Amino acid sequence: MSRPVDAFSFGAVVVGNRWQMTSVATQSVAELGGPHSVLVRQQRDHIELDRLINATDASRGHRRQELLTRLFRLVFPHAFAEESVLWPAIRRWVPEGERLTLEIEREHQQINELFARLETLPPDTAEHRELWQRLVRLLREDVRDEEDRLLPMLQRGVSRRRWCSSVGRGQRCDGAHPPGAPGRGAAPAR
């Protein structure tokens, strides 16, 4: 079976005779719907999250506390945006979307609780480091769940028209949407 030339622009690739979803982590800005796409913002936040985790791991004392504050300021608005913009679309257009988003909301709650506990501890203690490692595991699991499962499922399940009229409200819709499933057509070039 030959793969259509634009298969990657739809968040999917052909493996054997089946379409397989492509993680949003490996998609280009164009494949994610353009520079104004919410998926591009998600991807950029996840890259910044990883950078801050690595910097926090390598820091101590006051600098570590500063980095944790920056991480906190990234994570909570990011999770709020997911839960208020993306999750309703996933619940509506992705099979088992309700169950999948509930799973990630539970992860978000655990992350909130770990952050709250970390704030009460001196940054260089063993207990702080232990909680930090648990938090990092959860954050990375959350990113993988979103980039490898949920967001590609949303890309496959939402047409451009639906995206622009629902999820993409308030965004430019000249590519500011996740591409639809194979065969739905790419966004017009500008």
PDB file of N, CA and C in Angstrom, residues 5-69:
ATOM      1  N   VAL A   5       1.192  11.330  -0.092  1.00  0.00           N
ATOM      2  CA  VAL A   5       2.292  12.261   0.121  1.00  0.00           C
ATOM      3  C   VAL A   5       2.103  13.082   1.383  1.00  0.00           C
ATOM      4  N   ASP A   6       0.874  13.463   1.688  1.00  0.00           N
ATOM      5  CA  ASP A   6       0.639  14.348   2.827  1.00  0.00           C
ATOM      6  C   ASP A   6       0.210  13.613   4.095  1.00  0.00           C
ATOM      7  N   ALA A   7       0.487  12.316   4.211  1.00  0.00           N
ATOM      8  CA  ALA A   7       0.036  11.554   5.383  1.00  0.00           C
ATOM      9  C   ALA A   7       0.550  12.140   6.687  1.00  0.00           C
ATOM     10  N   PHE A   8       1.778  12.629   6.717  1.00  0.00           N
ATOM     11  CA  PHE A   8       2.312  13.172   7.959  1.00  0.00           C
ATOM     12  C   PHE A   8       1.580  14.439   8.378  1.00  0.00           C
ATOM     13  N   SER A   9       1.020  15.157   7.416  1.00  0.00           N
ATOM     14  CA  SER A   9       0.304  16.381   7.786  1.00  0.00           C
ATOM     15  C   SER A   9      -1.004  16.074   8.493  1.00  0.00           C
ATOM     16  N   PHE A  10      -1.360  14.822   8.609  1.00  0.00           N
ATOM     17  CA  PHE A  10      -2.576  14.435   9.290  1.00  0.00           C
ATOM     18  C   PHE A  10      -2.295  13.752  10.612  1.00  0.00           C
ATOM     19  N   GLY A  11      -1.059  13.762  11.080  1.00  0.00           N
ATOM     20  CA  GLY A  11      -0.745  13.146  12.355  1.00  0.00           C
ATOM     21  C   GLY A  11      -0.793  11.634  12.306  1.00  0.00           C
ATOM     22  N   ALA A  12      -0.581  11.053  11.123  1.00  0.00           N
ATOM     23  CA  ALA A  12      -0.629   9.604  11.003  1.00  0.00           C
ATOM     24  C   ALA A  12       0.358   9.134   9.943  1.00  0.00           C
ATOM     25  N   VAL A  13       0.776   7.901  10.079  1.00  0.00           N
ATOM     26  CA  VAL A  13       1.638   7.265   9.087  1.00  0.00           C
ATOM     27  C   VAL A  13       1.073   5.883   8.797  1.00  0.00           C
ATOM     28  N   VAL A  14       1.433   5.342   7.652  1.00  0.00           N
ATOM     29  CA  VAL A  14       1.010   3.995   7.308  1.00  0.00           C
ATOM     30  C   VAL A  14       2.078   3.026   7.768  1.00  0.00           C
ATOM     31  N   VAL A  15       1.668   2.035   8.545  1.00  0.00           N
ATOM     32  CA  VAL A  15       2.553   0.962   8.968  1.00  0.00           C
ATOM     33  C   VAL A  15       1.878  -0.325   8.505  1.00  0.00           C
ATOM     34  N   GLY A  16       2.506  -1.002   7.542  1.00  0.00           N
ATOM     35  CA  GLY A  16       1.846  -2.152   6.939  1.00  0.00           C
ATOM     36  C   GLY A  16       0.648  -1.651   6.162  1.00  0.00           C
ATOM     37  N   ASN A  17      -0.522  -2.153   6.482  1.00  0.00           N
ATOM     38  CA  ASN A  17      -1.756  -1.706   5.840  1.00  0.00           C
ATOM     39  C   ASN A  17      -2.612  -0.847   6.756  1.00  0.00           C
ATOM     40  N   ARG A  18      -2.054  -0.386   7.883  1.00  0.00           N
ATOM     41  CA  ARG A  18      -2.856   0.353   8.862  1.00  0.00           C
ATOM     42  C   ARG A  18      -2.285   1.745   9.103  1.00  0.00           C
ATOM     43  N   TRP A  19      -3.190   2.683   9.386  1.00  0.00           N
ATOM     44  CA  TRP A  19      -2.774   4.015   9.804  1.00  0.00           C
ATOM     45  C   TRP A  19      -2.389   3.945  11.271  1.00  0.00           C
ATOM     46  N   GLN A  20      -1.324   4.595  11.621  1.00  0.00           N
ATOM     47  CA  GLN A  20      -0.906   4.647  13.011  1.00  0.00           C
ATOM     48  C   GLN A  20      -0.696   6.108  13.395  1.00  0.00           C
ATOM     49  N   MET A  21      -1.129   6.479  14.589  1.00  0.00           N
ATOM     50  CA  MET A  21      -1.002   7.867  15.031  1.00  0.00           C
ATOM     51  C   MET A  21       0.456   8.207  15.296  1.00  0.00           C
ATOM     52  N   THR A  22       0.802   9.443  15.007  1.00  0.00           N
ATOM     53  CA  THR A  22       2.139   9.960  15.240  1.00  0.00           C
ATOM     54  C   THR A  22       2.097  10.870  16.453  1.00  0.00           C
ATOM     55  N   SER A  23       3.016  10.679  17.369  1.00  0.00           N
ATOM     56  CA  SER A  23       3.087  11.531  18.550  1.00  0.00           C
ATOM     57  C   SER A  23       3.208  12.987  18.138  1.00  0.00           C
ATOM     58  N   VAL A  24       2.526  13.874  18.851  1.00  0.00           N
ATOM     59  CA  VAL A  24       2.668  15.295  18.550  1.00  0.00           C
ATOM     60  C   VAL A  24       4.074  15.787  18.887  1.00  0.00           C
ATOM     61  N   ALA A  25       4.797  15.030  19.689  1.00  0.00           N
ATOM     62  CA  ALA A  25       6.173  15.415  20.032  1.00  0.00           C
ATOM     63  C   ALA A  25       7.084  15.413  18.818  1.00  0.00           C
ATOM     64  N   THR A  26       6.776  14.589  17.832  1.00  0.00           N
ATOM     65  CA  THR A  26       7.654  14.462  16.667  1.00  0.00           C
ATOM     66  C   THR A  26       7.104  15.168  15.437  1.00  0.00           C
ATOM     67  N   GLN A  27       5.952  15.816  15.550  1.00  0.00           N
ATOM     68  CA  GLN A  27       5.359  16.505  14.410  1.00  0.00           C
ATOM     69  C   GLN A  27       5.909  17.919  14.297  1.00  0.00           C
ATOM     70  N   SER A  28       5.974  18.397  13.075  1.00  0.00           N
ATOM     71  CA  SER A  28       6.428  19.763  12.824  1.00  0.00           C
ATOM     72  C   SER A  28       5.314  20.753  13.141  1.00  0.00           C
ATOM     73  N   VAL A  29       5.667  22.021  13.152  1.00  0.00           N
ATOM     74  CA  VAL A  29       4.685  23.080  13.379  1.00  0.00           C
ATOM     75  C   VAL A  29       3.582  22.995  12.325  1.00  0.00           C
ATOM     76  N   ALA A  30       3.953  22.761  11.075  1.00  0.00           N
ATOM     77  CA  ALA A  30       2.948  22.641  10.011  1.00  0.00           C
ATOM     78  C   ALA A  30       2.039  21.441  10.260  1.00  0.00           C
ATOM     79  N   GLU A  31       2.602  20.322  10.672  1.00  0.00           N
ATOM     80  CA  GLU A  31       1.808  19.121  10.926  1.00  0.00           C
ATOM     81  C   GLU A  31       0.854  19.313  12.103  1.00  0.00           C
ATOM     82  N   LEU A  32       1.210  20.187  13.020  1.00  0.00           N
ATOM     83  CA  LEU A  32       0.374  20.451  14.194  1.00  0.00           C
ATOM     84  C   LEU A  32      -0.690  21.513  13.932  1.00  0.00           C
ATOM     85  N   GLY A  33      -0.680  22.101  12.748  1.00  0.00           N
ATOM     86  CA  GLY A  33      -1.723  23.058  12.400  1.00  0.00           C
ATOM     87  C   GLY A  33      -1.244  24.485  12.265  1.00  0.00           C
ATOM     88  N   GLY A  34       0.040  24.724  12.322  1.00  0.00           N
ATOM     89  CA  GLY A  34       0.564  26.074  12.145  1.00  0.00           C
ATOM     90  C   GLY A  34       1.005  26.705  13.452  1.00  0.00           C
ATOM     91  N   PRO A  35       1.708  27.829  13.363  1.00  0.00           N
ATOM     92  CA  PRO A  35       2.323  28.438  14.550  1.00  0.00           C
ATOM     93  C   PRO A  35       1.345  28.916  15.612  1.00  0.00           C
ATOM     94  N   HIS A  36       0.080  29.105  15.258  1.00  0.00           N
ATOM     95  CA  HIS A  36      -0.908  29.579  16.226  1.00  0.00           C
ATOM     96  C   HIS A  36      -1.747  28.454  16.819  1.00  0.00           C
ATOM     97  N   SER A  37      -1.447  27.232  16.433  1.00  0.00           N
ATOM     98  CA  SER A  37      -2.216  26.083  16.890  1.00  0.00           C
ATOM     99  C   SER A  37      -2.022  25.833  18.379  1.00  0.00           C
ATOM    100  N   VAL A  38      -3.100  25.441  19.041  1.00  0.00           N
ATOM    101  CA  VAL A  38      -3.025  25.070  20.451  1.00  0.00           C
ATOM    102  C   VAL A  38      -2.098  23.870  20.622  1.00  0.00           C
ATOM    103  N   LEU A  39      -2.006  23.016  19.611  1.00  0.00           N
ATOM    104  CA  LEU A  39      -1.112  21.857  19.702  1.00  0.00           C
ATOM    105  C   LEU A  39       0.361  22.281  19.676  1.00  0.00           C
ATOM    106  N   VAL A  40       0.667  23.337  18.937  1.00  0.00           N
ATOM    107  CA  VAL A  40       2.031  23.867  18.941  1.00  0.00           C
ATOM    108  C   VAL A  40       2.347  24.442  20.326  1.00  0.00           C
ATOM    109  N   ARG A  41       1.381  25.135  20.909  1.00  0.00           N
ATOM    110  CA  ARG A  41       1.587  25.666  22.263  1.00  0.00           C
ATOM    111  C   ARG A  41       1.813  24.542  23.256  1.00  0.00           C
ATOM    112  N   GLN A  42       1.045  23.468  23.125  1.00  0.00           N
ATOM    113  CA  GLN A  42       1.227  22.312  24.010  1.00  0.00           C
ATOM    114  C   GLN A  42       2.647  21.754  23.853  1.00  0.00           C
ATOM    115  N   GLN A  43       3.045  21.565  22.610  1.00  0.00           N
ATOM    116  CA  GLN A  43       4.373  21.014  22.342  1.00  0.00           C
ATOM    117  C   GLN A  43       5.470  21.915  22.930  1.00  0.00           C
ATOM    118  N   ARG A  44       5.345  23.206  22.736  1.00  0.00           N
ATOM    119  CA  ARG A  44       6.351  24.146  23.268  1.00  0.00           C
ATOM    120  C   ARG A  44       6.383  24.122  24.795  1.00  0.00           C
ATOM    121  N   ASP A  45       5.215  24.059  25.420  1.00  0.00           N
ATOM    122  CA  ASP A  45       5.169  23.965  26.882  1.00  0.00           C
ATOM    123  C   ASP A  45       5.859  22.688  27.364  1.00  0.00           C
ATOM    124  N   HIS A  46       5.645  21.592  26.654  1.00  0.00           N
ATOM    125  CA  HIS A  46       6.254  20.325  27.056  1.00  0.00           C
ATOM    126  C   HIS A  46       7.777  20.377  26.916  1.00  0.00           C
ATOM    127  N   ILE A  47       8.265  21.058  25.889  1.00  0.00           N
ATOM    128  CA  ILE A  47       9.715  21.233  25.717  1.00  0.00           C
ATOM    129  C   ILE A  47      10.267  22.077  26.863  1.00  0.00           C
ATOM    130  N   GLU A  48       9.584  23.159  27.201  1.00  0.00           N
ATOM    131  CA  GLU A  48      10.012  24.018  28.313  1.00  0.00           C
ATOM    132  C   GLU A  48       9.938  23.263  29.636  1.00  0.00           C
ATOM    133  N   LEU A  49       8.916  22.453  29.817  1.00  0.00           N
ATOM    134  CA  LEU A  49       8.790  21.630  31.013  1.00  0.00           C
ATOM    135  C   LEU A  49      10.018  20.734  31.176  1.00  0.00           C
ATOM    136  N   ASP A  50      10.413  20.073  30.120  1.00  0.00           N
ATOM    137  CA  ASP A  50      11.579  19.189  30.176  1.00  0.00           C
ATOM    138  C   ASP A  50      12.850  19.974  30.518  1.00  0.00           C
ATOM    139  N   ARG A  51      12.993  21.147  29.918  1.00  0.00           N
ATOM    140  CA  ARG A  51      14.160  21.991  30.204  1.00  0.00           C
ATOM    141  C   ARG A  51      14.194  22.395  31.678  1.00  0.00           C
ATOM    142  N   LEU A  52      13.043  22.792  32.212  1.00  0.00           N
ATOM    143  CA  LEU A  52      12.982  23.193  33.619  1.00  0.00           C
ATOM    144  C   LEU A  52      13.219  22.016  34.562  1.00  0.00           C
ATOM    145  N   ILE A  53      12.719  20.850  34.211  1.00  0.00           N
ATOM    146  CA  ILE A  53      12.976  19.658  35.037  1.00  0.00           C
ATOM    147  C   ILE A  53      14.473  19.388  35.101  1.00  0.00           C
ATOM    148  N   ASN A  54      15.130  19.415  33.952  1.00  0.00           N
ATOM    149  CA  ASN A  54      16.578  19.154  33.921  1.00  0.00           C
ATOM    150  C   ASN A  54      17.359  20.207  34.691  1.00  0.00           C
ATOM    151  N   ALA A  55      16.978  21.461  34.555  1.00  0.00           N
ATOM    152  CA  ALA A  55      17.663  22.536  35.276  1.00  0.00           C
ATOM    153  C   ALA A  55      17.440  22.400  36.783  1.00  0.00           C
ATOM    154  N   THR A  56      16.237  22.027  37.194  1.00  0.00           N
ATOM    155  CA  THR A  56      15.933  21.845  38.614  1.00  0.00           C
ATOM    156  C   THR A  56      16.742  20.687  39.188  1.00  0.00           C
ATOM    157  N   ASP A  57      16.824  19.605  38.431  1.00  0.00           N
ATOM    158  CA  ASP A  57      17.631  18.455  38.869  1.00  0.00           C
ATOM    159  C   ASP A  57      19.071  18.853  39.176  1.00  0.00           C
ATOM    160  N   ALA A  58      19.604  19.776  38.392  1.00  0.00           N
ATOM    161  CA  ALA A  58      21.008  20.164  38.527  1.00  0.00           C
ATOM    162  C   ALA A  58      21.237  21.299  39.515  1.00  0.00           C
ATOM    163  N   SER A  59      20.175  21.793  40.148  1.00  0.00           N
ATOM    164  CA  SER A  59      20.325  22.967  41.014  1.00  0.00           C
ATOM    165  C   SER A  59      20.155  22.620  42.488  1.00  0.00           C
ATOM    166  N   ARG A  60      20.509  23.604  43.313  1.00  0.00           N
ATOM    167  CA  ARG A  60      20.385  23.471  44.767  1.00  0.00           C
ATOM    168  C   ARG A  60      19.899  24.800  45.352  1.00  0.00           C
ATOM    169  N   GLY A  61      19.428  24.702  46.596  1.00  0.00           N
ATOM    170  CA  GLY A  61      19.112  25.891  47.381  1.00  0.00           C
ATOM    171  C   GLY A  61      18.131  26.845  46.734  1.00  0.00           C
ATOM    172  N   HIS A  62      18.489  28.145  46.815  1.00  0.00           N
ATOM    173  CA  HIS A  62      17.621  29.209  46.336  1.00  0.00           C
ATOM    174  C   HIS A  62      17.332  29.069  44.840  1.00  0.00           C
ATOM    175  N   ARG A  63      18.345  28.726  44.050  1.00  0.00           N
ATOM    176  CA  ARG A  63      18.162  28.567  42.599  1.00  0.00           C
ATOM    177  C   ARG A  63      17.145  27.455  42.317  1.00  0.00           C
ATOM    178  N   ARG A  64      17.220  26.363  43.068  1.00  0.00           N
ATOM    179  CA  ARG A  64      16.270  25.256  42.902  1.00  0.00           C
ATOM    180  C   ARG A  64      14.843  25.742  43.191  1.00  0.00           C
ATOM    181  N   GLN A  65      14.690  26.522  44.254  1.00  0.00           N
ATOM    182  CA  GLN A  65      13.377  27.059  44.615  1.00  0.00           C
ATOM    183  C   GLN A  65      12.851  27.963  43.504  1.00  0.00           C
ATOM    184  N   GLU A  66      13.710  28.796  42.915  1.00  0.00           N
ATOM    185  CA  GLU A  66      13.303  29.670  41.809  1.00  0.00           C
ATOM    186  C   GLU A  66      12.809  28.857  40.616  1.00  0.00           C
ATOM    187  N   LEU A  67      13.534  27.795  40.304  1.00  0.00           N
ATOM    188  CA  LEU A  67      13.156  26.953  39.174  1.00  0.00           C
ATOM    189  C   LEU A  67      11.837  26.217  39.440  1.00  0.00           C
ATOM    190  N   LEU A  68      11.632  25.788  40.674  1.00  0.00           N
ATOM    191  CA  LEU A  68      10.367  25.144  41.028  1.00  0.00           C
ATOM    192  C   LEU A  68       9.201  26.119  40.867  1.00  0.00           C
ATOM    193  N   THR A  69       9.417  27.366  41.216  1.00  0.00           N
ATOM    194  CA  THR A  69       8.380  28.385  41.047  1.00  0.00           C
ATOM    195  C   THR A  69       8.074  28.579  39.562  1.00  0.00           C
TER     196      THR A  69
END
